[in-house]
Amino acid sequence: MRRIHVGNALSAFGLGFTVPYLYVYVAQVRELGAVTAGLVLAVFAVAALIALPFAGRAIVRRGPLPVLLATLVTAALGALGLGLASTATTVLSAAAALGAGQAVMQPALATMIVDCSTADTRSRAFATQFFLQNLGLGVGGLIGGHLVDPTSASSFTVLFAIEAAMFLLLVVVMSTVRTPHSPRIQDAPGRSGPQAGKVSRRQLLDNRAMVQLSVLGFVLFFACYGQFESGLSAYGVEAAGISTSALGTALAANTAMIVVAQFAVLKFVERRRRSRVIAAVGLIWAVAWVVAGFAGLGHGSPEMATAAFVSTYALFGLGEAMLSPTVAPLVADLAPEGMAGQYNSAFALVKQLALAIGPAVGGPMGASLPAPYIVTFLLFSLGITYLAVRLGRQLTAVQDQPWRARSRVVAQGGPATAGQTQAHA
């Protein structure tokens, strides 16, 4: 588990080095224009959408580690290719390799976390993953910003080379990992029987709880993550009059909230119903959108608008810290035995769809229709609360409250068998 967490931090550190500066690099440093730079960002999303459906089946058949190692090498080649590319064709090809590798990396690592954890430790494991990802992105972006020189292509080549080195270092670290197969929650539907290892895509769609969680996940990522660097930024600049430096402060406040609050929040949420925690996040984000509305529509002073806008991003960070130990472990606990990779990949695909559609919808609205924009995403946040409460009705007791799995042996009466003891350890 420690090696997996180191891997998450290294991959996030490498991505933080380059992703914030990708548009400037392609459009200005390589002088390929804004259209090509926009296509590079689109290629990232398209490559992820193409790769993820195949990733789930590959993780199930081959295991998460071989898939992870292959995607790390692919991502390293893509990063190095971006640093050396000078034409639109080579830039787009390298971006496709990096985008596909980055996308598949996450469900592979998540499946390894599932295999190295139990129902009792899984929430803390995913919270640690999220904490290290944000810390790695923040530190990588900070160091990369000091190393990069917009007038020198060679400085960007160094950045991309460092990113590729991070991925290759991660190959070395992860190649030493031998993951156990953790016992799963026993009374989740579809976990036993001779067909447990051959769950088809149709059977995944027949899992009503997973379908509802996927719908909820789409709304979560669409209404929050899909707005950070598009709609909400455009709204802040155009409607609230926020400066670019204040926008950077807001993004830093979001990361700082996650880093500072993650483990304090974990103690609060890990003994509460998962569906209730997600519902509470919807309410917190609804407050965040109200505060954002005040920043842009409240006609206050510029200082008050800036403070409100920074507070909006901080509130989003608080919600993210509550979600990290909740949603990913729930996906794992809904998966039949041996199918965590396919379920993780399916949920990652939903996330990528939301992240692709969110900026396309939110960007124009945030810039030109500020009041409808705020109202729309306020309603989406309240919709998160509704969908979470509805999802809770589809979950078994131990899926919604995983700590109850340990007490089931006692509740059944009589001494526990060896198999029961192992299953609930």
Coordinates of C-alpha atoms in Angstrom, one line a residue:
M1 CA 0.0 0.0 0.0
R2 CA 2.9 2.4 0.7
R3 CA 4.3 1.7 -2.7
I4 CA 1.0 2.4 -4.3
H5 CA 0.6 5.7 -2.5
V6 CA 4.2 6.7 -3.5
G7 CA 3.1 5.8 -7.1
N8 CA 0.1 8.1 -6.8
A9 CA 2.2 11.0 -5.5
L10 CA 4.8 10.5 -8.2
S11 CA 2.3 10.4 -11.1
A12 CA 0.5 13.5 -9.7
F13 CA 3.8 15.3 -9.3
G14 CA 4.7 14.6 -12.9
L15 CA 1.4 15.7 -14.2
G16 CA 1.5 18.9 -12.1
F17 CA 4.7 19.7 -13.8
T18 CA 3.3 20.1 -17.3
V19 CA -0.5 20.1 -17.5
P20 CA -1.0 23.8 -16.3
Y21 CA 1.4 25.0 -19.0
L22 CA 0.3 22.7 -21.9
Y23 CA -1.8 25.3 -23.7
V24 CA 0.9 28.0 -23.5
Y25 CA 3.5 25.4 -24.7
V26 CA 1.6 24.3 -27.8
A27 CA 0.1 27.6 -28.8
Q28 CA 2.9 30.0 -28.1
V29 CA 6.2 28.3 -27.5
R30 CA 5.9 25.8 -30.4
E31 CA 3.9 28.5 -32.3
L32 CA 1.2 26.0 -33.4
G33 CA -1.7 28.3 -32.6
A34 CA -4.7 28.3 -30.3
V35 CA -6.6 25.8 -32.5
T36 CA -4.0 23.1 -32.2
A37 CA -3.6 23.8 -28.5
G38 CA -7.4 23.4 -28.1
L39 CA -7.2 20.1 -30.1
V40 CA -4.5 18.8 -27.8
L41 CA -6.8 19.3 -24.8
A42 CA -9.6 17.6 -26.7
V43 CA -7.3 14.7 -27.6
F44 CA -6.6 14.1 -23.9
A45 CA -10.3 13.6 -23.3
V46 CA -11.0 11.5 -26.5
A47 CA -8.0 9.2 -25.8
A48 CA -9.3 8.6 -22.3
L49 CA -12.8 7.8 -23.5
I50 CA -11.4 5.4 -26.1
A51 CA -9.0 3.6 -23.7
L52 CA -11.1 3.2 -20.6
P53 CA -13.6 0.7 -21.9
F54 CA -10.7 -1.6 -22.9
A55 CA -8.9 -0.9 -19.7
G56 CA -11.6 -2.5 -17.5
R57 CA -11.5 -5.8 -19.3
A58 CA -7.7 -5.8 -19.4
I59 CA -7.5 -5.3 -15.6
V60 CA -9.9 -8.1 -15.0
R61 CA -8.1 -10.5 -17.4
R62 CA -4.4 -9.6 -16.8
G63 CA -4.6 -8.0 -13.4
P64 CA -4.0 -4.3 -12.5
L65 CA -0.2 -4.4 -12.2
P66 CA 0.6 -5.4 -15.8
V67 CA -1.9 -2.9 -17.1
L68 CA -0.4 -0.2 -14.9
L69 CA 3.1 -0.8 -16.0
A70 CA 2.1 -0.7 -19.7
T71 CA 0.2 2.5 -19.3
L72 CA 3.1 4.1 -17.4
V73 CA 5.5 3.3 -20.2
T74 CA 2.9 4.7 -22.7
A75 CA 2.5 7.9 -20.6
A76 CA 6.3 8.3 -20.4
L77 CA 6.6 8.0 -24.2
G78 CA 3.8 10.5 -24.6
A79 CA 5.3 13.0 -22.2
L80 CA 8.8 12.8 -23.8
G81 CA 7.1 13.0 -27.2
L82 CA 5.4 16.3 -26.2
G83 CA 8.7 17.7 -25.1
L84 CA 10.4 17.0 -28.4
A85 CA 7.4 17.5 -30.8
S86 CA 7.5 20.5 -33.1
T87 CA 4.6 19.8 -35.5
A88 CA 0.9 19.5 -35.0
T89 CA 0.9 15.8 -35.9
T90 CA 3.6 14.8 -33.5
V91 CA 2.1 17.0 -30.7
L92 CA -1.4 15.4 -31.1
S93 CA 0.0 11.9 -31.3
A94 CA 2.1 12.4 -28.1
A95 CA -1.0 14.0 -26.4
A96 CA -3.1 10.9 -27.2
A97 CA -0.5 8.6 -25.7
L98 CA -0.2 10.7 -22.5
G99 CA -4.0 11.1 -22.2
A100 CA -4.7 7.4 -22.6
G101 CA -1.9 6.4 -20.2
Q102 CA -3.0 9.0 -17.6
A103 CA -6.7 7.8 -17.8
V104 CA -6.0 4.1 -17.5
M105 CA -3.5 4.7 -14.7
Q106 CA -6.2 5.8 -12.2
P107 CA -8.5 2.7 -12.3
A108 CA -5.4 0.4 -12.3
L109 CA -4.1 2.1 -9.2
A110 CA -7.6 2.2 -7.6
T111 CA -8.0 -1.6 -8.2
M112 CA -4.6 -2.2 -6.5
I113 CA -5.8 -0.2 -3.5
V114 CA -8.9 -2.4 -3.4
D115 CA -6.8 -5.5 -3.4
C116 CA -4.5 -4.2 -0.6
S117 CA -7.3 -3.0 1.7
T118 CA -10.3 -4.3 3.6
A119 CA -13.7 -2.8 4.1
D120 CA -12.5 -1.2 7.3
T121 CA -9.3 0.3 5.8
R122 CA -10.5 1.2 2.3
S123 CA -11.9 4.6 3.1
R124 CA -8.6 5.7 4.8
A125 CA -6.6 4.3 1.8
F126 CA -8.6 6.3 -0.8
A127 CA -8.5 9.4 1.4
T128 CA -4.7 9.1 1.5
Q129 CA -4.6 8.6 -2.3
F130 CA -6.6 11.8 -2.8
F131 CA -4.5 13.7 -0.3
L132 CA -1.2 12.7 -2.0
Q133 CA -2.6 13.3 -5.5
N134 CA -3.5 16.9 -4.6
L135 CA -0.2 17.4 -2.8
G136 CA 1.7 16.1 -5.7
L137 CA -0.2 18.2 -8.3
G138 CA 0.3 21.3 -6.1
V139 CA 4.0 20.8 -5.5
G140 CA 4.6 19.8 -9.1
G141 CA 2.8 22.9 -10.4
L142 CA 4.6 25.1 -8.0
I143 CA 8.1 23.8 -9.0
G144 CA 7.2 23.6 -12.7
G145 CA 6.1 27.2 -12.7
H146 CA 9.5 28.3 -11.4
L147 CA 11.4 26.2 -13.9
V148 CA 9.5 27.1 -17.0
D149 CA 10.5 29.9 -19.3
P150 CA 7.8 30.9 -21.9
T151 CA 10.5 32.2 -24.2
S152 CA 12.5 29.0 -24.2
A153 CA 11.3 25.7 -25.7
S154 CA 14.2 23.8 -24.1
S155 CA 12.8 24.7 -20.6
F156 CA 9.6 22.9 -21.5
T157 CA 11.5 20.0 -22.9
V158 CA 13.1 19.7 -19.5
L159 CA 9.7 19.7 -17.8
F160 CA 8.3 17.0 -20.0
A161 CA 11.5 14.9 -19.6
I162 CA 11.1 15.2 -15.8
E163 CA 7.5 14.1 -16.1
A164 CA 8.6 11.1 -18.2
A165 CA 11.2 10.3 -15.6
M166 CA 8.6 10.3 -12.9
F167 CA 6.5 7.7 -14.8
L168 CA 9.5 5.5 -15.4
L169 CA 10.6 5.8 -11.8
L170 CA 7.0 4.7 -10.9
V171 CA 7.5 1.6 -13.2
V172 CA 10.5 0.6 -11.1
V173 CA 8.6 1.2 -7.8
M174 CA 5.4 -0.6 -8.8
S175 CA 7.2 -3.6 -10.4
T176 CA 8.2 -4.6 -6.8
V177 CA 4.5 -4.7 -5.7
R178 CA 2.8 -8.0 -5.0
T179 CA -0.8 -7.3 -4.3
P180 CA -2.9 -9.7 -2.2
H181 CA -6.6 -10.3 -2.9
S182 CA -8.7 -8.8 -0.1
P183 CA -11.9 -10.3 1.1
R184 CA -15.0 -8.3 0.0
I185 CA -18.3 -7.5 1.7
Q186 CA -20.3 -10.7 1.6
D187 CA -23.9 -9.8 1.1
A188 CA -23.6 -7.5 -1.9
P189 CA -25.6 -8.8 -4.9
G190 CA -23.9 -10.8 -7.5
R191 CA -20.8 -11.8 -5.6
S192 CA -20.9 -15.5 -5.6
G193 CA -21.6 -18.4 -7.9
P194 CA -19.7 -19.9 -10.9
Q195 CA -20.3 -16.8 -13.1
A196 CA -18.9 -14.3 -10.6
G197 CA -15.7 -13.9 -12.6
K198 CA -17.5 -13.5 -15.9
V199 CA -19.8 -10.5 -15.2
S200 CA -20.6 -8.9 -18.6
R201 CA -21.2 -5.3 -19.4
R202 CA -24.9 -6.2 -19.4
Q203 CA -24.7 -7.5 -15.9
L204 CA -22.9 -4.3 -14.8
L205 CA -25.9 -2.3 -16.2
D206 CA -28.3 -4.6 -14.3
N207 CA -26.7 -3.6 -11.0
R208 CA -29.1 -0.8 -10.1
A209 CA -27.0 0.6 -7.3
M210 CA -24.0 0.9 -9.7
V211 CA -26.1 2.6 -12.3
Q212 CA -27.5 5.1 -9.8
L213 CA -24.0 5.7 -8.5
S214 CA -22.7 6.3 -12.0
V215 CA -25.5 8.9 -12.6
L216 CA -24.7 10.5 -9.3
G217 CA -21.0 10.5 -10.2
F218 CA -21.7 12.2 -13.5
V219 CA -23.5 15.0 -11.8
L220 CA -20.8 15.3 -9.1
F221 CA -18.0 15.7 -11.7
F222 CA -20.1 17.8 -14.0
A223 CA -21.2 20.3 -11.3
C224 CA -17.8 20.6 -9.6
Y225 CA -14.7 19.4 -11.3
G226 CA -16.0 20.2 -14.8
Q227 CA -16.4 23.9 -13.8
F228 CA -13.1 24.6 -12.0
E229 CA -11.0 25.7 -14.9
S230 CA -13.8 26.7 -17.3
G231 CA -17.3 27.9 -16.3
L232 CA -16.4 29.0 -12.7
S233 CA -13.2 30.7 -13.9
A234 CA -15.0 32.5 -16.7
Y235 CA -17.8 33.6 -14.3
G236 CA -15.3 34.9 -11.8
V237 CA -13.4 36.9 -14.4
E238 CA -16.4 38.2 -16.4
A239 CA -19.1 38.6 -13.8
A240 CA -17.2 39.0 -10.5
G241 CA -14.3 41.0 -11.9
I242 CA -11.8 38.6 -10.3
S243 CA -8.2 39.1 -11.3
T244 CA -6.1 36.3 -12.7
S245 CA -3.9 36.4 -9.5
A246 CA -7.1 36.1 -7.4
L247 CA -8.1 33.2 -9.5
G248 CA -4.8 31.5 -8.8
T249 CA -5.4 32.2 -5.1
A250 CA -8.8 30.5 -5.3
L251 CA -7.3 27.4 -6.9
A252 CA -4.6 27.3 -4.2
A253 CA -7.3 27.6 -1.5
N254 CA -9.1 24.6 -3.0
T255 CA -5.9 22.5 -2.8
A256 CA -5.0 23.8 0.6
M257 CA -8.4 22.9 2.0
I258 CA -8.0 19.4 0.8
V259 CA -4.5 19.0 2.1
V260 CA -5.3 20.5 5.5
A261 CA -8.8 19.0 6.1
Q262 CA -8.6 15.6 4.5
F263 CA -7.8 13.5 7.6
A264 CA -9.8 15.6 10.0
V265 CA -12.8 15.1 7.6
L266 CA -12.0 11.4 7.4
K267 CA -12.6 10.9 11.1
F268 CA -16.0 12.6 10.7
V269 CA -17.2 10.6 7.7
E270 CA -15.8 7.1 8.1
R271 CA -18.4 6.0 10.6
R272 CA -21.3 7.6 8.9
R273 CA -23.6 6.4 6.1
R274 CA -21.9 6.9 2.7
S275 CA -25.1 8.0 1.1
R276 CA -25.6 10.7 3.8
V277 CA -22.1 12.0 3.4
I278 CA -22.6 12.4 -0.4
A279 CA -25.9 14.1 0.3
A280 CA -24.2 16.5 2.7
V281 CA -21.6 17.3 0.0
G282 CA -24.5 18.4 -2.3
L283 CA -25.7 20.8 0.4
I284 CA -22.1 22.2 1.0
W285 CA -21.7 22.8 -2.8
A286 CA -25.1 24.4 -2.9
V287 CA -23.8 26.9 -0.3
A288 CA -20.6 27.3 -2.4
W289 CA -22.7 28.3 -5.5
V290 CA -24.7 30.8 -3.4
V291 CA -21.4 32.4 -2.2
A292 CA -20.3 32.5 -5.8
G293 CA -23.5 34.2 -6.7
F294 CA -22.8 36.8 -4.1
A295 CA -19.3 37.3 -5.5
G296 CA -20.6 38.1 -9.0
L297 CA -24.1 39.3 -8.5
G298 CA -24.0 40.9 -5.1
H299 CA -22.6 44.3 -6.1
G300 CA -20.2 44.3 -3.2
S301 CA -16.7 45.7 -3.1
P302 CA -13.9 44.1 -5.2
E303 CA -12.3 42.8 -1.9
M304 CA -15.6 41.2 -0.8
A305 CA -16.1 39.6 -4.2
T306 CA -12.6 38.2 -4.2
A307 CA -13.0 36.8 -0.6
A308 CA -16.3 35.2 -1.6
F309 CA -14.9 33.7 -4.7
V310 CA -11.9 32.2 -2.8
S311 CA -14.4 30.9 -0.2
T312 CA -16.3 29.2 -3.0
Y313 CA -13.3 27.2 -4.1
A314 CA -12.5 26.4 -0.4
L315 CA -16.0 25.0 0.1
F316 CA -15.6 22.9 -3.0
G317 CA -12.4 21.5 -1.5
L318 CA -14.2 20.6 1.7
G319 CA -16.7 18.6 -0.3
E320 CA -14.0 16.9 -2.3
A321 CA -12.3 15.8 0.9
M322 CA -15.6 14.3 2.1
L323 CA -16.0 12.4 -1.2
S324 CA -12.6 10.9 -1.5
P325 CA -13.1 8.3 1.3
T326 CA -16.7 7.7 0.2
V327 CA -17.3 7.3 -3.5
A328 CA -14.3 5.3 -4.7
P329 CA -14.6 2.7 -1.9
L330 CA -18.3 2.4 -2.6
V331 CA -17.5 1.6 -6.3
A332 CA -15.2 -1.2 -5.1
D333 CA -17.8 -2.6 -2.7
L334 CA -20.4 -2.7 -5.4
A335 CA -18.2 -4.7 -7.7
P336 CA -18.6 -8.5 -7.8
E337 CA -15.5 -10.6 -6.8
G338 CA -12.7 -10.1 -9.4
M339 CA -14.5 -7.2 -11.2
A340 CA -13.2 -4.2 -9.3
G341 CA -11.1 -3.2 -12.3
Q342 CA -14.1 -3.2 -14.7
Y343 CA -16.2 -1.2 -12.2
N344 CA -13.4 1.3 -11.6
S345 CA -12.9 1.8 -15.3
A346 CA -16.6 2.2 -15.9
F347 CA -16.8 4.9 -13.2
A348 CA -13.6 6.5 -14.6
L349 CA -15.4 6.6 -18.0
V350 CA -18.3 8.4 -16.4
K351 CA -15.9 10.9 -14.9
Q352 CA -14.2 11.6 -18.2
L353 CA -17.6 12.2 -19.9
A354 CA -18.5 14.7 -17.2
L355 CA -15.2 16.4 -17.5
A356 CA -15.5 16.6 -21.2
I357 CA -19.1 18.0 -21.2
G358 CA -18.8 20.2 -18.2
P359 CA -16.4 22.8 -19.6
A360 CA -18.3 22.9 -22.9
V361 CA -21.6 23.7 -21.2
G362 CA -20.2 25.8 -18.2
G363 CA -17.7 27.9 -20.0
P364 CA -20.1 29.9 -22.3
M365 CA -22.7 30.1 -19.6
G366 CA -20.3 31.4 -17.0
A367 CA -19.0 34.1 -19.3
S368 CA -22.2 35.3 -20.8
L369 CA -25.1 34.2 -18.6
P370 CA -23.9 34.6 -15.0
A371 CA -27.3 34.5 -13.2
P372 CA -28.6 31.4 -15.1
Y373 CA -25.2 29.8 -14.6
I374 CA -25.3 30.1 -10.8
V375 CA -29.0 29.0 -10.6
T376 CA -28.3 26.0 -12.9
F377 CA -25.4 24.7 -10.9
L378 CA -27.1 25.4 -7.6
L379 CA -29.9 23.1 -8.7
F380 CA -27.3 20.5 -9.8
S381 CA -25.9 20.6 -6.3
L382 CA -29.3 20.1 -4.7
G383 CA -29.8 17.3 -7.2
I384 CA -26.7 15.6 -5.8
T385 CA -28.3 15.5 -2.4
Y386 CA -31.5 14.0 -3.9
L387 CA -29.6 11.4 -5.9
A388 CA -27.5 10.4 -2.9
V389 CA -30.6 9.9 -0.7
R390 CA -32.1 7.8 -3.4
L391 CA -28.9 5.8 -3.9
G392 CA -29.0 4.9 -0.1
R393 CA -32.2 3.0 -0.6
Q394 CA -30.4 0.7 -3.1
L395 CA -27.4 -0.1 -0.9
T396 CA -27.2 -3.0 1.5
A397 CA -26.5 -2.1 5.1
V398 CA -22.8 -3.0 4.9
Q399 CA -22.3 -1.2 1.6
D400 CA -23.7 2.0 3.1
Q401 CA -22.0 1.4 6.5
P402 CA -19.0 -0.8 5.8
W403 CA -17.9 -0.9 9.5
R404 CA -21.0 -3.0 10.2
A405 CA -19.4 -5.9 8.3
R406 CA -17.1 -6.6 11.3
S407 CA -20.1 -6.8 13.7
R408 CA -22.1 -9.2 11.6
V409 CA -20.3 -12.3 13.0
V410 CA -21.4 -11.3 16.5
A411 CA -24.9 -10.5 15.3
Q412 CA -25.4 -13.9 13.8
G413 CA -24.9 -15.5 17.2
G414 CA -22.6 -18.4 18.2
P415 CA -18.9 -18.7 17.5
A416 CA -17.6 -17.5 14.2
T417 CA -16.2 -20.0 11.7
A418 CA -12.7 -19.7 10.4
G419 CA -14.1 -18.5 7.0
Q420 CA -16.3 -15.9 8.7
T421 CA -13.4 -14.6 10.7
Q422 CA -11.2 -14.2 7.7
A423 CA -14.0 -12.6 5.6
H424 CA -14.6 -9.9 8.2
A425 CA -10.9 -9.4 9.3

